[in-house]
């Protein structure tokens, strides 16, 4: 509260002059209701042992709209063992926003929300999942996620150059679009040779911080096994690194082009050791990377399927079955071994179809739970008794704000970008190069793509983020210019109840509660004579954009 008092004079000075945000108290009052998620969480956690609580509107549903799956059976076995009560199902309005953000990195439009929530089709959730996986935004968003893992960014004066990055990004995007089997995808990266400009997968070896076998081995283990070799003994690291000891590099006459190839000067056989401690002797002239890749993608090999199954679960559920997903080791426990084994089995059975994992997880009751816990057990989150709330990715958030305000992001890069042209209206989730950034992306924790760790993406809120959302000229411009708000004002035709409902649907993808409507109507009556319905709608939009409910996946 003291922080808000400190900045209230400047904040209100800007807003009063321009868009009529006359009372910071309105933000605070509505914020208490708008962050009803937090209040509901606290209420639910206190009443788990009593009679069933009433459904928390608008976040929960009384009954599951989908039947239980094997995932749910395996999750509930662990919950029952520990006496943990699972959360209720999420409402349709929560589900559509959640699955849009999780699958395509985009918020649903007001009309999409209304159409979905009004539908009586019992299979509408499953059908929506299938539709979203065919959209271009699905390809764009999951290309972004794989590029984070594969460290796709330009660096100067070494490693990847912008045109190599763009070729690499296109190759990854093509793989996502065609749903290339994950074992094929991994093998193509591991065994790639040739020019980093003409054979895009070769950039896998150019995106490493060093060309030493140990550096490459560290990157391979992290990417495909979720393992940090720093936890291994020195002899184990060196024995594993031997698989990458015959890689050679040479430059060409073309600027920044490099050829990755098998060193032809090797005349002695090579002894290498797989992560499962089995030794293999590789004759001279044979590529050790091929030997390793064939071992890695063998269906009976748990190292490969365990890592990607756990990572996909983490991406969709906000927490790994082994957490963190890039720190798999014996003393980092598995929270539900049977669940992870089931996902691994399904991945192999589906011919390494990543979309199959998406379908299994997204169509489960476990994914479709409310984020409001119904147990205060300290491991409720770790055992997936509720959906995990987390802040929107920086790229997703800025795209949502720019679409709302019809504004454009101003990008920059520390790297000379002679081959890069960024259209003014390009969405941030489609950027090919991790070195291209903006003030917003830096402030809201976009990953550096230096190591490929999931923890490089920072989603914890900061004071600078709060000030930006509450009091920046950029947010002021978005609210003032928003074509979506102008549409709300036109459609409401002076009716404050309709204006409030349309504003909630536009920003939070749901209808307001009775209490929220009461508070907003009270403010509309106070401010309408002074700033008109336009100013009152802008007040409301400003308040909603600053709620946890807008800023977070929930």
mmCIF file of N, CA and C in Angstrom, residues 449-537:
data_model
loop_
_atom_site.group_PDB
_atom_site.id
_atom_site.type_symbol
_atom_site.label_atom_id
_atom_site.label_comp_id
_atom_site.label_asym_id
_atom_site.label_seq_id
_atom_site.Cartn_x
_atom_site.Cartn_y
_atom_site.Cartn_z
ATOM 1 N N UNK A 449 18.756 -17.665 -23.330
ATOM 2 C CA UNK A 449 19.142 -18.760 -24.232
ATOM 3 C C UNK A 449 20.650 -19.006 -24.221
ATOM 4 N N UNK A 450 21.270 -18.825 -23.083
ATOM 5 C CA UNK A 450 22.697 -19.103 -22.967
ATOM 6 C C UNK A 450 22.962 -20.580 -22.683
ATOM 7 N N UNK A 451 22.153 -21.174 -21.814
ATOM 8 C CA UNK A 451 22.384 -22.545 -21.362
ATOM 9 C C UNK A 451 21.302 -23.523 -21.795
ATOM 10 N N UNK A 452 20.099 -23.032 -22.047
ATOM 11 C CA UNK A 452 18.981 -23.919 -22.344
ATOM 12 C C UNK A 452 18.240 -24.390 -21.111
ATOM 13 N N UNK A 453 18.527 -23.791 -19.940
ATOM 14 C CA UNK A 453 17.805 -24.143 -18.718
ATOM 15 C C UNK A 453 16.410 -23.515 -18.736
ATOM 16 N N UNK A 454 15.429 -24.235 -18.206
ATOM 17 C CA UNK A 454 14.094 -23.659 -18.053
ATOM 18 C C UNK A 454 14.121 -22.479 -17.090
ATOM 19 N N UNK A 455 15.026 -22.513 -16.122
ATOM 20 C CA UNK A 455 15.101 -21.439 -15.129
ATOM 21 C C UNK A 455 15.626 -20.134 -15.710
ATOM 22 N N UNK A 456 16.119 -20.151 -16.957
ATOM 23 C CA UNK A 456 16.525 -18.895 -17.586
ATOM 24 C C UNK A 456 15.320 -17.991 -17.846
ATOM 25 N N UNK A 457 14.159 -18.579 -17.974
ATOM 26 C CA UNK A 457 12.936 -17.775 -18.115
ATOM 27 C C UNK A 457 12.474 -17.365 -16.723
ATOM 28 N N UNK A 458 12.480 -16.083 -16.451
ATOM 29 C CA UNK A 458 12.128 -15.569 -15.129
ATOM 30 C C UNK A 458 10.672 -15.118 -15.112
ATOM 31 N N UNK A 459 9.870 -15.728 -14.261
ATOM 32 C CA UNK A 459 8.446 -15.388 -14.208
ATOM 33 C C UNK A 459 8.030 -14.800 -12.861
ATOM 34 N N UNK A 460 8.987 -14.540 -11.986
ATOM 35 C CA UNK A 460 8.636 -13.927 -10.706
ATOM 36 C C UNK A 460 8.386 -12.431 -10.901
ATOM 37 N N UNK A 461 7.329 -11.896 -10.275
ATOM 38 C CA UNK A 461 7.030 -10.467 -10.435
ATOM 39 C C UNK A 461 8.067 -9.593 -9.742
ATOM 40 N N UNK A 462 8.280 -8.418 -10.292
ATOM 41 C CA UNK A 462 9.216 -7.453 -9.721
ATOM 42 C C UNK A 462 8.520 -6.107 -9.557
ATOM 43 N N UNK A 463 9.152 -5.208 -8.790
ATOM 44 C CA UNK A 463 8.591 -3.868 -8.606
ATOM 45 C C UNK A 463 8.559 -3.102 -9.926
ATOM 46 N N UNK A 464 9.582 -3.281 -10.759
ATOM 47 C CA UNK A 464 9.608 -2.584 -12.049
ATOM 48 C C UNK A 464 8.434 -3.023 -12.928
ATOM 49 N N UNK A 465 8.132 -4.309 -12.897
ATOM 50 C CA UNK A 465 6.993 -4.802 -13.679
ATOM 51 C C UNK A 465 5.690 -4.181 -13.188
ATOM 52 N N UNK A 466 5.521 -4.123 -11.872
ATOM 53 C CA UNK A 466 4.293 -3.545 -11.318
ATOM 54 C C UNK A 466 4.158 -2.075 -11.705
ATOM 55 N N UNK A 467 5.252 -1.339 -11.598
ATOM 56 C CA UNK A 467 5.219 0.076 -11.968
ATOM 57 C C UNK A 467 4.915 0.251 -13.447
ATOM 58 N N UNK A 468 5.501 -0.605 -14.274
ATOM 59 C CA UNK A 468 5.251 -0.517 -15.717
ATOM 60 C C UNK A 468 3.773 -0.722 -16.006
ATOM 61 N N UNK A 469 3.188 -1.760 -15.441
ATOM 62 C CA UNK A 469 1.786 -2.053 -15.720
ATOM 63 C C UNK A 469 0.858 -0.973 -15.170
ATOM 64 N N UNK A 470 1.217 -0.406 -14.040
ATOM 65 C CA UNK A 470 0.337 0.552 -13.378
ATOM 66 C C UNK A 470 0.512 1.975 -13.886
ATOM 67 N N UNK A 471 1.729 2.309 -14.348
ATOM 68 C CA UNK A 471 2.027 3.733 -14.444
ATOM 69 C C UNK A 471 2.915 4.113 -15.619
ATOM 70 N N UNK A 472 3.036 3.273 -16.638
ATOM 71 C CA UNK A 472 3.933 3.603 -17.750
ATOM 72 C C UNK A 472 3.188 4.313 -18.870
ATOM 73 N N UNK A 473 3.922 5.085 -19.647
ATOM 74 C CA UNK A 473 3.314 5.760 -20.798
ATOM 75 C C UNK A 473 2.843 4.747 -21.834
ATOM 76 N N UNK A 474 3.535 3.599 -21.922
ATOM 77 C CA UNK A 474 3.124 2.566 -22.877
ATOM 78 C C UNK A 474 1.744 2.002 -22.517
ATOM 79 N N UNK A 475 1.527 1.735 -21.232
ATOM 80 C CA UNK A 475 0.217 1.225 -20.826
ATOM 81 C C UNK A 475 -0.857 2.290 -21.008
ATOM 82 N N UNK A 476 -0.500 3.520 -20.707
ATOM 83 C CA UNK A 476 -1.436 4.629 -20.925
ATOM 84 C C UNK A 476 -1.852 4.686 -22.389
ATOM 85 N N UNK A 477 -0.884 4.544 -23.301
ATOM 86 C CA UNK A 477 -1.188 4.613 -24.737
ATOM 87 C C UNK A 477 -2.072 3.448 -25.164
ATOM 88 N N UNK A 478 -1.802 2.274 -24.622
ATOM 89 C CA UNK A 478 -2.610 1.109 -25.004
ATOM 90 C C UNK A 478 -4.073 1.287 -24.592
ATOM 91 N N UNK A 479 -4.279 1.768 -23.387
ATOM 92 C CA UNK A 479 -5.653 1.952 -22.911
ATOM 93 C C UNK A 479 -6.345 3.070 -23.685
ATOM 94 N N UNK A 480 -5.619 4.145 -23.939
ATOM 95 C CA UNK A 480 -6.190 5.307 -24.623
ATOM 96 C C UNK A 480 -6.555 4.990 -26.071
ATOM 97 N N UNK A 481 -5.722 4.178 -26.739
ATOM 98 C CA UNK A 481 -5.906 3.924 -28.171
ATOM 99 C C UNK A 481 -6.647 2.621 -28.472
ATOM 100 N N UNK A 482 -6.918 1.834 -27.476
ATOM 101 C CA UNK A 482 -7.400 0.468 -27.697
ATOM 102 C C UNK A 482 -8.636 0.397 -28.588
ATOM 103 N N UNK A 483 -8.521 -0.253 -29.751
ATOM 104 C CA UNK A 483 -9.713 -0.447 -30.587
ATOM 105 C C UNK A 483 -10.710 -1.401 -29.935
ATOM 106 N N UNK A 484 -10.209 -2.293 -29.093
ATOM 107 C CA UNK A 484 -11.114 -3.214 -28.404
ATOM 108 C C UNK A 484 -12.011 -2.467 -27.417
ATOM 109 N N UNK A 485 -11.443 -1.481 -26.714
ATOM 110 C CA UNK A 485 -12.274 -0.691 -25.802
ATOM 111 C C UNK A 485 -13.253 0.191 -26.568
ATOM 112 N N UNK A 486 -12.817 0.724 -27.697
ATOM 113 C CA UNK A 486 -13.745 1.528 -28.506
ATOM 114 C C UNK A 486 -14.924 0.670 -28.972
ATOM 115 N N UNK A 487 -14.613 -0.591 -29.314
ATOM 116 C CA UNK A 487 -15.683 -1.503 -29.719
ATOM 117 C C UNK A 487 -16.636 -1.778 -28.557
ATOM 118 N N UNK A 488 -16.086 -1.935 -27.361
ATOM 119 C CA UNK A 488 -16.911 -2.133 -26.167
ATOM 120 C C UNK A 488 -17.845 -0.945 -25.962
ATOM 121 N N UNK A 489 -17.297 0.254 -26.088
ATOM 122 C CA UNK A 489 -18.096 1.468 -25.873
ATOM 123 C C UNK A 489 -19.204 1.579 -26.916
ATOM 124 N N UNK A 490 -18.881 1.252 -28.166
ATOM 125 C CA UNK A 490 -19.904 1.314 -29.217
ATOM 126 C C UNK A 490 -21.019 0.300 -28.954
ATOM 127 N N UNK A 491 -20.621 -0.921 -28.624
ATOM 128 C CA UNK A 491 -21.620 -1.979 -28.449
ATOM 129 C C UNK A 491 -22.462 -1.793 -27.186
ATOM 130 N N UNK A 492 -21.897 -1.163 -26.172
ATOM 131 C CA UNK A 492 -22.643 -1.003 -24.915
ATOM 132 C C UNK A 492 -23.735 0.048 -25.019
ATOM 133 N N UNK A 493 -23.591 1.005 -25.950
ATOM 134 C CA UNK A 493 -24.622 2.026 -26.201
ATOM 135 C C UNK A 493 -25.058 2.735 -24.919
ATOM 136 N N UNK A 494 -24.071 3.042 -24.089
ATOM 137 C CA UNK A 494 -24.355 3.795 -22.873
ATOM 138 C C UNK A 494 -24.836 2.968 -21.697
ATOM 139 N N UNK A 495 -25.012 1.669 -21.877
ATOM 140 C CA UNK A 495 -25.478 0.798 -20.792
ATOM 141 C C UNK A 495 -24.273 0.362 -19.954
ATOM 142 N N UNK A 496 -24.137 0.827 -18.709
ATOM 143 C CA UNK A 496 -22.949 0.490 -17.918
ATOM 144 C C UNK A 496 -22.827 -1.002 -17.620
ATOM 145 N N UNK A 497 -23.942 -1.685 -17.403
ATOM 146 C CA UNK A 497 -23.879 -3.125 -17.134
ATOM 147 C C UNK A 497 -23.297 -3.872 -18.338
ATOM 148 N N UNK A 498 -23.733 -3.503 -19.528
ATOM 149 C CA UNK A 498 -23.215 -4.147 -20.734
ATOM 150 C C UNK A 498 -21.748 -3.786 -20.951
ATOM 151 N N UNK A 499 -21.393 -2.539 -20.684
ATOM 152 C CA UNK A 499 -20.004 -2.108 -20.845
ATOM 153 C C UNK A 499 -19.084 -2.884 -19.910
ATOM 154 N N UNK A 500 -19.529 -3.085 -18.683
ATOM 155 C CA UNK A 500 -18.724 -3.830 -17.707
ATOM 156 C C UNK A 500 -18.562 -5.282 -18.147
ATOM 157 N N UNK A 501 -19.658 -5.885 -18.578
ATOM 158 C CA UNK A 501 -19.595 -7.293 -19.004
ATOM 159 C C UNK A 501 -18.666 -7.465 -20.201
ATOM 160 N N UNK A 502 -18.769 -6.581 -21.190
ATOM 161 C CA UNK A 502 -17.932 -6.695 -22.384
ATOM 162 C C UNK A 502 -16.463 -6.438 -22.064
ATOM 163 N N UNK A 503 -16.186 -5.529 -21.134
ATOM 164 C CA UNK A 503 -14.798 -5.249 -20.752
ATOM 165 C C UNK A 503 -14.179 -6.455 -20.058
ATOM 166 N N UNK A 504 -14.920 -7.093 -19.170
ATOM 167 C CA UNK A 504 -14.426 -8.304 -18.513
ATOM 168 C C UNK A 504 -14.155 -9.411 -19.533
ATOM 169 N N UNK A 505 -15.075 -9.609 -20.451
ATOM 170 C CA UNK A 505 -14.886 -10.644 -21.469
ATOM 171 C C UNK A 505 -13.674 -10.341 -22.337
ATOM 172 N N UNK A 506 -13.448 -9.077 -22.640
ATOM 173 C CA UNK A 506 -12.329 -8.679 -23.494
ATOM 174 C C UNK A 506 -10.991 -8.907 -22.815
ATOM 175 N N UNK A 507 -10.886 -8.588 -21.532
ATOM 176 C CA UNK A 507 -9.590 -8.605 -20.844
ATOM 177 C C UNK A 507 -9.365 -9.889 -20.046
ATOM 178 N N UNK A 508 -10.361 -10.348 -19.317
ATOM 179 C CA UNK A 508 -10.195 -11.529 -18.462
ATOM 180 C C UNK A 508 -10.814 -12.792 -19.047
ATOM 181 N N UNK A 509 -11.438 -12.681 -20.203
ATOM 182 C CA UNK A 509 -12.045 -13.840 -20.877
ATOM 183 C C UNK A 509 -13.140 -14.491 -20.035
ATOM 184 N N UNK A 510 -13.851 -13.686 -19.283
ATOM 185 C CA UNK A 510 -14.978 -14.193 -18.492
ATOM 186 C C UNK A 510 -15.942 -13.051 -18.196
ATOM 187 N N UNK A 511 -17.111 -13.429 -17.706
ATOM 188 C CA UNK A 511 -18.104 -12.449 -17.277
ATOM 189 C C UNK A 511 -17.821 -12.036 -15.831
ATOM 190 N N UNK A 512 -18.197 -10.830 -15.437
ATOM 191 C CA UNK A 512 -17.952 -10.400 -14.053
ATOM 192 C C UNK A 512 -18.904 -11.078 -13.078
ATOM 193 N N UNK A 513 -18.483 -11.188 -11.840
ATOM 194 C CA UNK A 513 -19.367 -11.683 -10.789
ATOM 195 C C UNK A 513 -20.320 -10.568 -10.365
ATOM 196 N N UNK A 514 -21.297 -10.937 -9.569
ATOM 197 C CA UNK A 514 -22.253 -9.940 -9.063
ATOM 198 C C UNK A 514 -21.547 -8.869 -8.244
ATOM 199 N N UNK A 515 -20.605 -9.283 -7.405
ATOM 200 C CA UNK A 515 -19.883 -8.321 -6.567
ATOM 201 C C UNK A 515 -19.000 -7.403 -7.412
ATOM 202 N N UNK A 516 -18.334 -7.963 -8.399
ATOM 203 C CA UNK A 516 -17.508 -7.132 -9.280
ATOM 204 C C UNK A 516 -18.364 -6.123 -10.041
ATOM 205 N N UNK A 517 -19.514 -6.560 -10.495
ATOM 206 C CA UNK A 517 -20.420 -5.649 -11.196
ATOM 207 C C UNK A 517 -20.884 -4.532 -10.267
ATOM 208 N N UNK A 518 -21.196 -4.872 -9.032
ATOM 209 C CA UNK A 518 -21.652 -3.864 -8.071
ATOM 210 C C UNK A 518 -20.590 -2.789 -7.845
ATOM 211 N N UNK A 519 -19.339 -3.220 -7.665
ATOM 212 C CA UNK A 519 -18.257 -2.262 -7.432
ATOM 213 C C UNK A 519 -18.036 -1.390 -8.657
ATOM 214 N N UNK A 520 -18.040 -2.017 -9.832
ATOM 215 C CA UNK A 520 -17.806 -1.259 -11.059
ATOM 216 C C UNK A 520 -18.943 -0.274 -11.332
ATOM 217 N N UNK A 521 -20.180 -0.687 -11.098
ATOM 218 C CA UNK A 521 -21.326 0.208 -11.304
ATOM 219 C C UNK A 521 -21.221 1.419 -10.376
ATOM 220 N N UNK A 522 -20.823 1.180 -9.151
ATOM 221 C CA UNK A 522 -20.659 2.273 -8.190
ATOM 222 C C UNK A 522 -19.639 3.287 -8.698
ATOM 223 N N UNK A 523 -18.543 2.785 -9.257
ATOM 224 C CA UNK A 523 -17.529 3.690 -9.805
ATOM 225 C C UNK A 523 -18.053 4.406 -11.050
ATOM 226 N N UNK A 524 -18.753 3.686 -11.916
ATOM 227 C CA UNK A 524 -19.310 4.299 -13.127
ATOM 228 C C UNK A 524 -20.212 5.480 -12.768
ATOM 229 N N UNK A 525 -21.042 5.307 -11.746
ATOM 230 C CA UNK A 525 -21.961 6.377 -11.355
ATOM 231 C C UNK A 525 -21.207 7.601 -10.848
ATOM 232 N N UNK A 526 -20.115 7.365 -10.123
ATOM 233 C CA UNK A 526 -19.342 8.480 -9.581
ATOM 234 C C UNK A 526 -18.590 9.240 -10.664
ATOM 235 N N UNK A 527 -18.061 8.526 -11.631
ATOM 236 C CA UNK A 527 -17.157 9.153 -12.601
ATOM 237 C C UNK A 527 -17.809 9.524 -13.922
ATOM 238 N N UNK A 528 -19.011 9.030 -14.167
ATOM 239 C CA UNK A 528 -19.593 9.194 -15.501
ATOM 240 C C UNK A 528 -19.831 10.658 -15.845
ATOM 241 N N UNK A 529 -20.310 11.456 -14.880
ATOM 242 C CA UNK A 529 -20.589 12.858 -15.183
ATOM 243 C C UNK A 529 -19.309 13.619 -15.504
ATOM 244 N N UNK A 530 -18.197 13.213 -14.897
ATOM 245 C CA UNK A 530 -16.945 13.938 -15.080
ATOM 246 C C UNK A 530 -16.153 13.462 -16.293
ATOM 247 N N UNK A 531 -16.096 12.157 -16.510
ATOM 248 C CA UNK A 531 -15.269 11.640 -17.610
ATOM 249 C C UNK A 531 -16.074 10.867 -18.644
ATOM 250 N N UNK A 532 -17.357 10.671 -18.398
ATOM 251 C CA UNK A 532 -18.181 9.955 -19.356
ATOM 252 C C UNK A 532 -17.971 8.455 -19.283
ATOM 253 N N UNK A 533 -18.750 7.729 -20.066
ATOM 254 C CA UNK A 533 -18.632 6.273 -20.049
ATOM 255 C C UNK A 533 -17.296 5.825 -20.632
ATOM 256 N N UNK A 534 -16.732 6.622 -21.558
ATOM 257 C CA UNK A 534 -15.417 6.272 -22.107
ATOM 258 C C UNK A 534 -14.375 6.194 -20.999
ATOM 259 N N UNK A 535 -14.334 7.240 -20.168
ATOM 260 C CA UNK A 535 -13.368 7.257 -19.080
ATOM 261 C C UNK A 535 -13.619 6.164 -18.070
ATOM 262 N N UNK A 536 -14.886 5.883 -17.794
ATOM 263 C CA UNK A 536 -15.211 4.828 -16.833
ATOM 264 C C UNK A 536 -14.775 3.460 -17.346
ATOM 265 N N UNK A 537 -14.975 3.204 -18.644
ATOM 266 C CA UNK A 537 -14.531 1.941 -19.242
ATOM 267 C C UNK A 537 -13.009 1.842 -19.194
#
